[in-house]
PDB file of C-alpha atoms in Angstrom:
ATOM      1  CA  ASN A   1      -0.087  -0.176   0.004  1.00 67.00           C
ATOM      2  CA  MET A   2       1.958   2.654  -1.481  1.00 77.00           C
ATOM      3  CA  LYS A   3      -0.557   5.807  -1.602  1.00 79.00           C
ATOM      4  CA  ASP A   4       1.933   8.775  -1.761  1.00 82.00           C
ATOM      5  CA  ASP A   5       2.775   8.315  -5.715  1.00 89.00           C
ATOM      6  CA  TYR A   6       1.676   6.383  -8.542  1.00 92.00           C
ATOM      7  CA  TYR A   7       4.830   3.632  -8.789  1.00 92.00           C
ATOM      8  CA  ILE A   8       6.049   2.331 -12.001  1.00 94.00           C
ATOM      9  CA  PHE A   9       7.580  -1.111 -12.505  1.00 94.00           C
ATOM     10  CA  MET A  10      11.284  -0.669 -14.137  1.00 94.00           C
ATOM     11  CA  GLU A  11      11.360  -4.057 -15.530  1.00 95.00           C
ATOM     12  CA  LYS A  12      15.516  -3.785 -15.952  1.00 94.00           C
ATOM     13  CA  GLU A  13      16.327  -2.514 -13.100  1.00 92.00           C
ATOM     14  CA  HIS A  14      14.027  -4.905 -10.865  1.00 94.00           C
ATOM     15  CA  SER A  15      12.502  -0.765  -8.994  1.00 94.00           C
ATOM     16  CA  LEU A  16       9.618   0.654  -8.397  1.00 93.00           C
ATOM     17  CA  VAL A  17       9.962   4.359  -9.261  1.00 94.00           C
ATOM     18  CA  GLY A  18       7.352   7.081  -8.083  1.00 93.00           C
ATOM     19  CA  GLU A  19       5.899   8.907 -10.799  1.00 94.00           C
ATOM     20  CA  ARG A  20       5.750  12.231  -9.377  1.00 93.00           C
ATOM     21  CA  THR A  21       8.422  11.951  -6.228  1.00 90.00           C
ATOM     22  CA  LYS A  22      11.400   9.774  -7.792  1.00 91.00           C
ATOM     23  CA  LYS A  23      11.465   7.452  -5.232  1.00 90.00           C
ATOM     24  CA  ARG A  24      13.201   4.040  -6.111  1.00 92.00           C
ATOM     25  CA  PHE A  25      12.373   0.613  -4.286  1.00 91.00           C
ATOM     26  CA  ARG A  26      14.909  -1.866  -5.327  1.00 93.00           C
ATOM     27  CA  VAL A  27      14.810  -5.594  -4.818  1.00 89.00           C
ATOM     28  CA  GLY A  28      16.967  -6.412  -2.229  1.00 90.00           C
ATOM     29  CA  ASP A  29      16.307  -3.444  -0.092  1.00 90.00           C
ATOM     30  CA  THR A  30      15.268  -3.779   3.409  1.00 89.00           C
ATOM     31  CA  ALA A  31      11.613  -2.196   4.242  1.00 85.00           C
ATOM     32  CA  LYS A  32       9.566  -2.281   7.715  1.00 88.00           C
ATOM     33  CA  VAL A  33       6.165  -2.498   6.983  1.00 88.00           C
ATOM     34  CA  ARG A  34       2.767  -3.017   8.901  1.00 90.00           C
ATOM     35  CA  ILE A  35       0.429  -5.311   8.386  1.00 91.00           C
ATOM     36  CA  GLU A  36      -2.715  -3.293   7.504  1.00 92.00           C
ATOM     37  CA  ASN A  37      -5.361  -6.198   6.692  1.00 93.00           C
ATOM     38  CA  VAL A  38      -5.739 -10.171   6.303  1.00 95.00           C
ATOM     39  CA  ASP A  39      -7.687 -11.993   3.845  1.00 95.00           C
ATOM     40  CA  ILE A  40      -7.653 -16.044   4.824  1.00 96.00           C
ATOM     41  CA  GLU A  41      -9.869 -16.365   2.347  1.00 97.00           C
ATOM     42  CA  ARG A  42      -8.712 -14.814  -0.765  1.00 95.00           C
ATOM     43  CA  ARG A  43      -5.025 -15.688   0.866  1.00 93.00           C
ATOM     44  CA  GLN A  44      -4.001 -11.626   0.929  1.00 92.00           C
ATOM     45  CA  ILE A  45      -1.952  -9.718   2.903  1.00 91.00           C
ATOM     46  CA  ASP A  46      -2.010  -5.613   2.676  1.00 90.00           C
ATOM     47  CA  MET A  47       1.220  -3.145   3.741  1.00 87.00           C
ATOM     48  CA  ALA A  48       1.868  -0.393   4.466  1.00 86.00           C
ATOM     49  CA  LEU A  49       5.597   0.957   4.372  1.00 84.00           C
ATOM     50  CA  GLU A  50       6.727   2.713   7.959  1.00 85.00           C
ATOM     51  CA  GLY A  51       8.783   5.613   7.880  1.00 75.00           C
ATOM     52  CA  ASP A  52      12.323   3.689   8.069  1.00 56.00           C
ATOM     53  CA  ALA A  53      11.710   2.394   4.202  1.00 52.00           C
ATOM     54  CA  ARG A  54      10.042   5.523   3.027  1.00 54.00           C
ATOM     55  CA  ASP A  55      12.948   7.799   4.382  1.00 55.00           C
ATOM     56  CA  LYS A  56      15.397   5.708   2.820  1.00 56.00           C
ATOM     57  CA  ALA A  57      13.211   6.102  -0.638  1.00 56.00           C
ATOM     58  CA  GLN A  58      13.231   9.604  -0.397  1.00 56.00           C
ATOM     59  CA  ALA A  59      17.485  10.037   0.816  1.00 53.00           C
ATOM     60  CA  ARG A  60      18.090   7.677  -2.646  1.00 56.00           C
ATOM     61  CA  LYS A  61      16.134  10.119  -4.697  1.00 57.00           C
ATOM     62  CA  SER A  62      17.871  13.029  -3.207  1.00 55.00           C
ATOM     63  CA  GLY A  63      21.630  10.704  -3.902  1.00 56.00           C
ATOM     64  CA  ILE A  64      22.435  11.085  -0.130  1.00 46.00           C
ATOM     65  CA  TRP A  65      21.959   6.867   1.075  1.00 46.00           C
ATOM     66  CA  ARG A  66      24.307   4.577  -0.504  1.00 50.00           C
ATOM     67  CA  LYS A  67      23.273   1.147   0.016  1.00 50.00           C
ATOM     68  CA  ASN A  68      26.747  -0.620   0.432  1.00 46.00           C
ATOM     69  CA  LYS A  69      27.058  -3.766  -1.770  1.00 47.00           C
ATOM     70  CA  LEU A  70      28.183  -7.228  -0.098  1.00 48.00           C
ATOM     71  CA  PRO A  71      30.310  -9.135  -3.018  1.00 49.00           C
ATOM     72  CA  HIS A  72      28.709 -11.868  -4.879  1.00 46.00           C
TER      73      HIS A  72
END
């Protein structure tokens, strides 16, 4: 549940990018989420991002945050 923007899936980068905010979330990013709703019959869980994940995306947009990569 990411209501702050419309996110576009960037297949080559395996990421979501906010159309208006330019926030970027990539596969492998660590994120804290809050469980908002559980529908057992449909096997669906609705989650919302907690503050830390939103803050990291905002910092990445502005070029402040750099994630340390581990060697493969």
